[in-house]
mmCIF file of C-alpha atoms and ligand atoms in Angstrom:
data_model
loop_
_atom_site.group_PDB
_atom_site.id
_atom_site.type_symbol
_atom_site.label_atom_id
_atom_site.label_comp_id
_atom_site.label_asym_id
_atom_site.label_seq_id
_atom_site.Cartn_x
_atom_site.Cartn_y
_atom_site.Cartn_z
ATOM 1 C CA MET A 1 45.213 -70.448 27.579
ATOM 2 C CA GLY A 2 47.076 -67.046 26.852
ATOM 3 C CA ASN A 3 50.261 -65.709 28.907
ATOM 4 C CA LYS A 4 49.307 -66.578 32.248
ATOM 5 C CA GLY A 5 49.609 -70.438 31.631
ATOM 6 C CA PRO A 6 53.408 -71.041 31.105
ATOM 7 C CA GLU A 7 53.411 -68.873 34.339
ATOM 8 C CA ARG A 8 50.535 -70.720 36.468
ATOM 9 C CA ALA A 9 52.901 -74.069 35.323
ATOM 10 C CA LEU A 10 56.108 -72.653 36.685
ATOM 11 C CA ARG A 11 54.453 -71.950 40.233
ATOM 12 C CA HIS A 12 52.955 -75.598 40.093
ATOM 13 C CA LEU A 13 56.414 -76.986 39.326
ATOM 14 C CA GLU A 14 57.633 -74.871 42.594
ATOM 15 C CA GLN A 15 55.017 -76.341 44.450
ATOM 16 C CA VAL A 16 55.813 -80.000 43.775
ATOM 17 C CA LEU A 17 59.715 -79.464 44.750
ATOM 18 C CA THR A 18 58.824 -77.573 47.859
ATOM 19 C CA GLU A 19 56.248 -79.789 49.310
ATOM 20 C CA GLU A 20 57.308 -83.104 48.108
ATOM 21 C CA LEU A 21 60.936 -82.994 48.664
ATOM 22 C CA GLU A 22 62.902 -82.639 51.944
ATOM 23 C CA PRO A 23 63.940 -78.858 52.388
ATOM 24 C CA LEU A 24 66.725 -77.854 50.643
ATOM 25 C CA ALA A 25 68.234 -75.461 52.843
ATOM 26 C CA ARG A 26 69.860 -75.311 56.066
ATOM 27 C CA PRO A 27 67.390 -74.751 59.062
ATOM 28 C CA ASN A 28 69.328 -71.141 59.009
ATOM 29 C CA GLY A 29 67.924 -70.375 55.754
ATOM 30 C CA ARG A 30 71.039 -70.564 53.895
ATOM 31 C CA PRO A 31 71.153 -73.128 51.038
ATOM 32 C CA SER A 32 73.834 -75.804 51.165
ATOM 33 C CA ARG A 33 76.546 -76.875 49.275
ATOM 34 C CA PRO A 34 75.515 -79.007 45.969
ATOM 35 C CA LEU A 35 76.849 -82.607 47.085
ATOM 36 C CA GLU A 36 75.159 -81.913 50.645
ATOM 37 C CA ARG A 37 72.086 -81.513 48.726
ATOM 38 C CA MET A 38 72.565 -84.731 46.557
ATOM 39 C CA ARG A 39 72.359 -86.668 49.588
ATOM 40 C CA ARG A 40 69.278 -85.074 50.502
ATOM 41 C CA PHE A 41 67.813 -86.115 46.861
ATOM 42 C CA TYR A 42 69.099 -89.589 47.689
ATOM 43 C CA ARG A 43 66.907 -89.767 51.010
ATOM 44 C CA SER A 44 64.029 -88.341 49.420
ATOM 45 C CA ALA A 45 64.215 -90.870 46.490
ATOM 46 C CA LYS A 46 63.851 -93.689 48.868
ATOM 47 C CA ARG A 47 61.357 -92.466 50.750
ATOM 48 C CA VAL A 48 59.201 -92.019 47.727
ATOM 49 C CA ALA A 49 60.031 -95.285 46.052
ATOM 50 C CA TRP A 50 57.166 -96.973 44.852
ATOM 51 C CA ASP A 51 55.845 -100.537 43.193
ATOM 52 C CA VAL A 52 54.103 -101.174 40.005
ATOM 53 C CA SER A 53 51.891 -103.691 41.922
ATOM 54 C CA ASP A 54 50.604 -100.529 44.027
ATOM 55 C CA LEU A 55 48.865 -99.154 41.205
ATOM 56 C CA PRO A 56 44.966 -99.782 41.062
ATOM 57 C CA TRP A 57 45.190 -102.711 38.544
ATOM 58 C CA ASP A 58 42.151 -104.508 40.027
ATOM 59 C CA THR A 59 40.106 -101.724 40.924
ATOM 60 C CA GLN A 60 40.253 -98.835 38.217
ATOM 61 C CA PRO A 61 40.263 -98.857 34.259
ATOM 62 C CA VAL A 62 43.705 -98.996 32.608
ATOM 63 C CA VAL A 63 42.838 -95.556 30.888
ATOM 64 C CA PRO A 64 39.957 -93.267 30.350
ATOM 65 C CA ARG A 65 37.160 -94.596 27.635
ATOM 66 C CA ALA A 66 38.685 -97.888 27.468
ATOM 67 C CA ASP A 67 35.701 -99.065 25.726
ATOM 68 C CA SER A 68 36.140 -97.125 22.683
ATOM 69 C CA GLU A 69 38.939 -98.527 20.400
ATOM 70 C CA ARG A 70 40.111 -94.878 19.010
ATOM 71 C CA TRP A 71 40.697 -93.824 22.427
ATOM 72 C CA ARG A 72 42.323 -97.021 23.490
ATOM 73 C CA LEU A 73 44.686 -96.583 20.810
ATOM 74 C CA VAL A 74 45.024 -92.939 21.574
ATOM 75 C CA TRP A 75 46.072 -93.824 25.195
ATOM 76 C CA GLY A 76 48.025 -96.791 23.715
ATOM 77 C CA SER A 77 50.223 -94.895 21.647
ATOM 78 C CA VAL A 78 50.815 -91.996 24.861
ATOM 79 C CA ILE A 79 52.195 -95.245 26.413
ATOM 80 C CA GLN A 80 54.273 -96.147 23.756
ATOM 81 C CA GLN A 81 56.025 -92.743 23.515
ATOM 82 C CA GLN A 82 56.357 -92.795 27.257
ATOM 83 C CA LEU A 83 57.885 -96.533 27.171
ATOM 84 C CA GLN A 84 60.660 -94.965 24.475
ATOM 85 C CA ALA A 85 61.178 -92.354 26.543
ATOM 86 C CA ASP A 86 62.164 -94.430 29.784
ATOM 87 C CA GLN A 87 64.052 -96.801 27.652
ATOM 88 C CA THR A 88 66.329 -93.795 26.789
ATOM 89 C CA ALA A 89 66.102 -92.773 30.886
ATOM 90 C CA VAL A 90 67.188 -95.844 32.194
ATOM 91 C CA ASP A 91 70.515 -96.056 29.723
ATOM 92 C CA ALA A 92 71.057 -92.269 30.628
ATOM 93 C CA ALA A 93 70.998 -92.889 34.170
ATOM 94 C CA THR A 94 72.665 -96.277 34.426
ATOM 95 C CA ARG A 95 75.662 -94.248 32.574
ATOM 96 C CA LEU A 96 75.617 -91.434 35.070
ATOM 97 C CA LEU A 97 75.529 -93.595 37.609
ATOM 98 C CA LEU A 98 78.955 -95.596 36.491
ATOM 99 C CA GLN A 99 80.550 -92.245 35.378
ATOM 100 C CA VAL A 100 80.116 -89.846 38.838
ATOM 101 C CA PRO A 101 83.165 -89.902 40.873
ATOM 102 C CA GLU A 102 81.535 -88.510 43.980
ATOM 103 C CA PRO A 103 80.012 -90.975 46.722
ATOM 104 C CA GLU A 104 77.024 -88.184 46.992
ATOM 105 C CA ALA A 105 76.185 -88.242 43.641
ATOM 106 C CA ARG A 106 76.616 -92.397 43.090
ATOM 107 C CA MET A 107 74.306 -93.041 45.927
ATOM 108 C CA TYR A 108 71.830 -90.656 44.453
ATOM 109 C CA TYR A 109 71.919 -91.929 41.035
ATOM 110 C CA SER A 110 71.682 -95.600 41.956
ATOM 111 C CA THR A 111 67.954 -94.615 43.173
ATOM 112 C CA MET A 112 67.478 -92.901 39.596
ATOM 113 C CA VAL A 113 68.499 -95.983 37.686
ATOM 114 C CA GLN A 114 66.092 -97.968 40.118
ATOM 115 C CA ASP A 115 63.035 -95.345 39.520
ATOM 116 C CA GLU A 116 63.606 -95.116 35.708
ATOM 117 C CA ALA A 117 63.512 -99.328 35.330
ATOM 118 C CA ARG A 118 60.331 -99.138 37.258
ATOM 119 C CA HIS A 119 59.119 -96.621 34.827
ATOM 120 C CA ILE A 120 59.446 -99.237 32.204
ATOM 121 C CA GLU A 121 57.964 -102.101 34.123
ATOM 122 C CA GLY A 122 54.840 -99.897 34.664
ATOM 123 C CA TRP A 123 54.446 -98.555 31.065
ATOM 124 C CA THR A 124 55.385 -102.343 29.757
ATOM 125 C CA ARG A 125 52.321 -103.768 32.048
ATOM 126 C CA LEU A 126 50.175 -101.000 30.788
ATOM 127 C CA ALA A 127 50.900 -101.568 27.296
ATOM 128 C CA SER A 128 50.284 -104.976 27.409
ATOM 129 C CA SER A 129 46.861 -104.533 29.120
ATOM 130 C CA LEU A 130 46.044 -102.839 25.590
ATOM 131 C CA GLU A 131 46.343 -103.703 21.669
ATOM 132 C CA PRO A 132 49.654 -102.984 20.322
ATOM 133 C CA VAL A 133 49.974 -99.679 18.528
ATOM 134 C CA ASP A 134 52.880 -97.520 17.230
ATOM 135 C CA GLY A 135 54.031 -94.739 18.983
ATOM 136 C CA PHE A 136 57.686 -94.621 18.222
ATOM 137 C CA SER A 137 59.061 -90.792 17.484
ATOM 138 C CA PRO A 138 61.756 -91.095 15.118
ATOM 139 C CA TYR A 139 62.435 -87.406 16.196
ATOM 140 C CA PHE A 140 62.958 -89.003 19.895
ATOM 141 C CA ALA A 141 65.388 -91.597 18.736
ATOM 142 C CA GLU A 142 67.392 -89.075 17.141
ATOM 143 C CA LEU A 143 67.416 -87.118 20.566
ATOM 144 C CA SER A 144 68.346 -90.116 22.187
ATOM 145 C CA GLU A 145 71.434 -90.680 20.092
ATOM 146 C CA LYS A 146 72.662 -87.405 21.147
ATOM 147 C CA PHE A 147 71.902 -87.544 24.830
ATOM 148 C CA LEU A 148 73.966 -91.007 24.885
ATOM 149 C CA GLU A 149 76.751 -89.679 22.521
ATOM 150 C CA CYS A 150 77.574 -86.888 24.928
ATOM 151 C CA GLU A 151 80.994 -87.309 26.189
ATOM 152 C CA LEU A 152 81.276 -84.920 28.838
ATOM 153 C CA LEU A 153 78.955 -85.526 32.576
ATOM 154 C CA GLU A 154 78.150 -81.514 31.921
ATOM 155 C CA GLU A 155 76.538 -82.223 28.885
ATOM 156 C CA SER A 156 74.393 -85.552 29.702
ATOM 157 C CA VAL A 157 73.385 -84.105 33.131
ATOM 158 C CA LEU A 158 72.234 -80.476 31.391
ATOM 159 C CA LEU A 159 70.291 -82.366 28.237
ATOM 160 C CA PHE A 160 68.914 -85.248 29.996
ATOM 161 C CA GLN A 161 68.093 -83.974 34.028
ATOM 162 C CA VAL A 162 67.802 -80.346 33.532
ATOM 163 C CA LEU A 163 65.938 -79.891 30.055
ATOM 164 C CA PHE A 164 64.120 -83.013 29.301
ATOM 165 C CA GLU A 165 63.125 -84.278 32.637
ATOM 166 C CA GLY A 166 62.224 -80.685 33.625
ATOM 167 C CA CYS A 167 59.759 -80.486 30.826
ATOM 168 C CA ALA A 168 58.409 -84.312 31.330
ATOM 169 C CA LEU A 169 57.274 -83.056 34.493
ATOM 170 C CA GLU A 170 54.544 -80.759 32.762
ATOM 171 C CA ALA A 171 53.633 -83.689 30.407
ATOM 172 C CA PHE A 172 52.958 -85.975 33.259
ATOM 173 C CA ARG A 173 50.930 -82.882 34.984
ATOM 174 C CA GLU A 174 48.748 -83.077 31.762
ATOM 175 C CA ILE A 175 48.462 -86.709 31.471
ATOM 176 C CA ALA A 176 47.612 -86.907 35.284
ATOM 177 C CA LYS A 177 44.830 -84.191 34.877
ATOM 178 C CA THR A 178 42.845 -85.952 31.825
ATOM 179 C CA THR A 179 43.356 -89.394 33.252
ATOM 180 C CA GLU A 180 41.926 -89.326 36.953
ATOM 181 C CA GLN A 181 40.653 -92.495 38.143
ATOM 182 C CA THR A 182 42.760 -94.817 35.661
ATOM 183 C CA VAL A 183 46.036 -96.604 36.227
ATOM 184 C CA LEU A 184 47.533 -94.458 33.856
ATOM 185 C CA GLY A 185 46.489 -91.525 35.919
ATOM 186 C CA ALA A 186 47.645 -92.784 39.156
ATOM 187 C CA MET A 187 51.118 -93.830 37.423
ATOM 188 C CA ALA A 188 51.200 -90.138 36.003
ATOM 189 C CA ASN A 189 51.113 -88.917 39.683
ATOM 190 C CA LYS A 190 53.892 -90.856 40.526
ATOM 191 C CA LEU A 191 56.003 -89.714 37.934
ATOM 192 C CA ILE A 192 55.469 -86.520 38.862
ATOM 193 C CA VAL A 193 57.116 -86.633 41.907
ATOM 194 C CA ASP A 194 59.729 -89.094 40.589
ATOM 195 C CA ASP A 195 61.079 -86.466 37.844
ATOM 196 C CA ALA A 196 60.574 -83.532 40.108
ATOM 197 C CA ILE A 197 63.498 -85.143 42.045
ATOM 198 C CA HIS A 198 65.641 -86.291 38.964
ATOM 199 C CA HIS A 199 64.749 -82.594 37.678
ATOM 200 C CA ARG A 200 65.994 -81.214 40.862
ATOM 201 C CA SER A 201 68.868 -83.317 41.364
ATOM 202 C CA GLY A 202 70.317 -82.624 37.697
ATOM 203 C CA VAL A 203 70.068 -78.898 38.287
ATOM 204 C CA THR A 204 71.965 -79.283 41.617
ATOM 205 C CA TYR A 205 74.851 -81.579 40.308
ATOM 206 C CA GLU A 206 75.180 -79.512 37.088
ATOM 207 C CA GLU A 207 75.660 -76.410 39.718
ATOM 208 C CA HIS A 208 78.458 -78.978 41.246
ATOM 209 C CA LEU A 209 79.851 -79.504 37.994
ATOM 210 C CA LEU A 210 79.975 -76.171 36.947
ATOM 211 C CA SER A 211 81.517 -74.511 40.005
ATOM 212 C CA ASN A 212 84.530 -74.079 38.694
ATOM 213 C CA ALA A 213 83.876 -74.142 35.169
ATOM 214 C CA SER A 214 85.759 -72.117 32.601
ATOM 215 C CA LYS A 215 84.170 -69.538 30.448
ATOM 216 C CA ALA A 216 84.822 -71.779 27.305
ATOM 217 C CA MET A 217 83.106 -74.968 29.106
ATOM 218 C CA LYS A 218 80.139 -72.393 29.386
ATOM 219 C CA GLY A 219 80.426 -71.341 26.090
ATOM 220 C CA HIS A 220 80.424 -75.280 24.849
ATOM 221 C CA LEU A 221 77.372 -76.047 26.868
ATOM 222 C CA SER A 222 75.378 -73.034 25.205
ATOM 223 C CA ASP A 223 76.357 -74.295 21.814
ATOM 224 C CA VAL A 224 75.364 -77.793 22.793
ATOM 225 C CA LEU A 225 71.875 -76.535 23.587
ATOM 226 C CA ARG A 226 71.286 -74.308 20.825
ATOM 227 C CA ARG A 227 72.257 -77.158 18.062
ATOM 228 C CA TYR A 228 69.906 -79.406 20.215
ATOM 229 C CA MET A 229 66.663 -77.317 20.229
ATOM 230 C CA PRO A 230 65.119 -77.779 17.073
ATOM 231 C CA LEU A 231 64.895 -81.545 16.842
ATOM 232 C CA TYR A 232 63.598 -80.901 20.694
ATOM 233 C CA ILE A 233 60.901 -78.719 19.366
ATOM 234 C CA GLU A 234 60.197 -80.977 16.542
ATOM 235 C CA ASN A 235 59.419 -83.974 18.931
ATOM 236 C CA LEU A 236 57.511 -81.971 21.390
ATOM 237 C CA THR A 237 54.717 -81.356 18.926
ATOM 238 C CA TRP A 238 55.121 -84.852 16.958
ATOM 239 C CA ARG A 239 52.132 -87.367 17.022
ATOM 240 C CA PRO A 240 52.130 -90.637 15.988
ATOM 241 C CA PRO A 241 49.602 -92.054 13.361
ATOM 242 C CA VAL A 242 46.768 -92.587 15.450
ATOM 243 C CA ARG A 243 46.680 -89.270 17.366
ATOM 244 C CA ARG A 244 47.039 -87.293 13.992
ATOM 245 C CA TRP A 245 43.378 -86.568 13.601
ATOM 246 C CA LEU A 246 43.784 -84.347 16.816
ATOM 247 C CA ASN A 247 46.635 -82.121 15.621
ATOM 248 C CA ALA A 248 44.374 -79.366 14.085
ATOM 249 C CA GLY A 249 42.192 -79.019 17.475
ATOM 250 C CA MET A 250 45.389 -79.190 19.240
ATOM 251 C CA ALA A 251 47.273 -76.743 17.154
ATOM 252 C CA GLU A 252 46.863 -73.693 20.254
ATOM 253 C CA HIS A 253 47.606 -76.001 23.097
ATOM 254 C CA ASP A 254 51.114 -77.271 20.650
ATOM 255 C CA ARG A 255 52.118 -73.671 20.760
ATOM 256 C CA TYR A 256 51.369 -73.063 24.335
ATOM 257 C CA VAL A 257 53.342 -76.119 25.034
ATOM 258 C CA VAL A 258 56.066 -74.947 23.324
ATOM 259 C CA LYS A 259 56.413 -71.431 24.646
ATOM 260 C CA ARG A 260 55.871 -72.949 28.255
ATOM 261 C CA ASN A 261 58.819 -75.479 27.686
ATOM 262 C CA GLN A 262 60.832 -72.672 26.086
ATOM 263 C CA LEU A 263 60.085 -70.564 29.488
ATOM 264 C CA LEU A 264 60.938 -73.825 31.713
ATOM 265 C CA MET A 265 64.172 -74.230 30.003
ATOM 266 C CA SER A 266 65.453 -70.792 29.792
ATOM 267 C CA ARG A 267 64.735 -70.426 33.457
ATOM 268 C CA SER A 268 66.866 -73.575 34.243
ATOM 269 C CA VAL A 269 69.805 -72.789 32.038
ATOM 270 C CA THR A 270 69.967 -69.018 33.170
ATOM 271 C CA GLU A 271 69.901 -70.317 36.973
ATOM 272 C CA LEU A 272 73.185 -72.045 35.852
ATOM 273 C CA GLY A 273 74.653 -69.117 34.098
ATOM 274 C CA LEU A 274 74.417 -70.356 30.714
ATOM 275 C CA LYS A 275 72.813 -68.646 27.491
ATOM 276 C CA ALA A 276 69.045 -69.470 27.076
ATOM 277 C CA PRO A 277 69.156 -71.617 23.776
ATOM 278 C CA PHE A 278 66.470 -69.059 21.925
ATOM 279 C CA ASP A 279 65.165 -65.658 22.303
ATOM 280 C CA LEU A 280 61.820 -64.992 24.290
HETATM 281 FE FE1 FE2 B 301 61.204 -92.088 33.908
HETATM 282 FE FE1 FE2 B 302 63.338 -89.498 35.026
#
């Protein structure tokens, strides 16, 4: 895909964020305060909330090539991995809901808990339409422990919403492109919008948290990021046993995904005044 791919991905992300969300600048063009923007994210999340039963269960196949056992297993394992991810997401979102002190943030996080629970509902219904398959990632399990061990709000929001959800958006975009006219594809399109809000609200709340942060706090967060990165990259390119036959053919694509995600993360992190956790 060359070097243009990551840049295109960044532009697309911007487009999703500006088209799908309420404009985040004031009418006079000046950006508003972070907590004021959290209130708008709350309203956007309410407006785009959807129901799992709205997906095209009765009119479209659940996954592409559903008549082939091999491909049912491939997609089944993708669904299992996403289910694993959303189990952590609902846990992380619930902790944030219970920890954040500001009413604007608490209102917003109440919508995020509902979104993540709905995602589990959707993945579970999709998984139960297919034969059982193992998609459990040991690397993601370790990453989850790290998310959930975070003691500071600044750490959890940064790892979970700024980094992880920012990159998950691109994964959903890729899934959506290869699963058109299926229930999985319809759900992936919903997730692009939900996670655009989750990511952007995380960047905004982190901006609020860091508005008076000391140099020591920023240094500490940069260290946390650096320690977390190797495991993140391992998980990114890991495939469960039923998809290992794709490894050789996807090697170039995997390198592109790593590079793209590093670019996305580096942009988010440096915008917040932190040091990127790798050299690009
Ligand atoms: Fe989710
Ligand atoms: Fe999310």
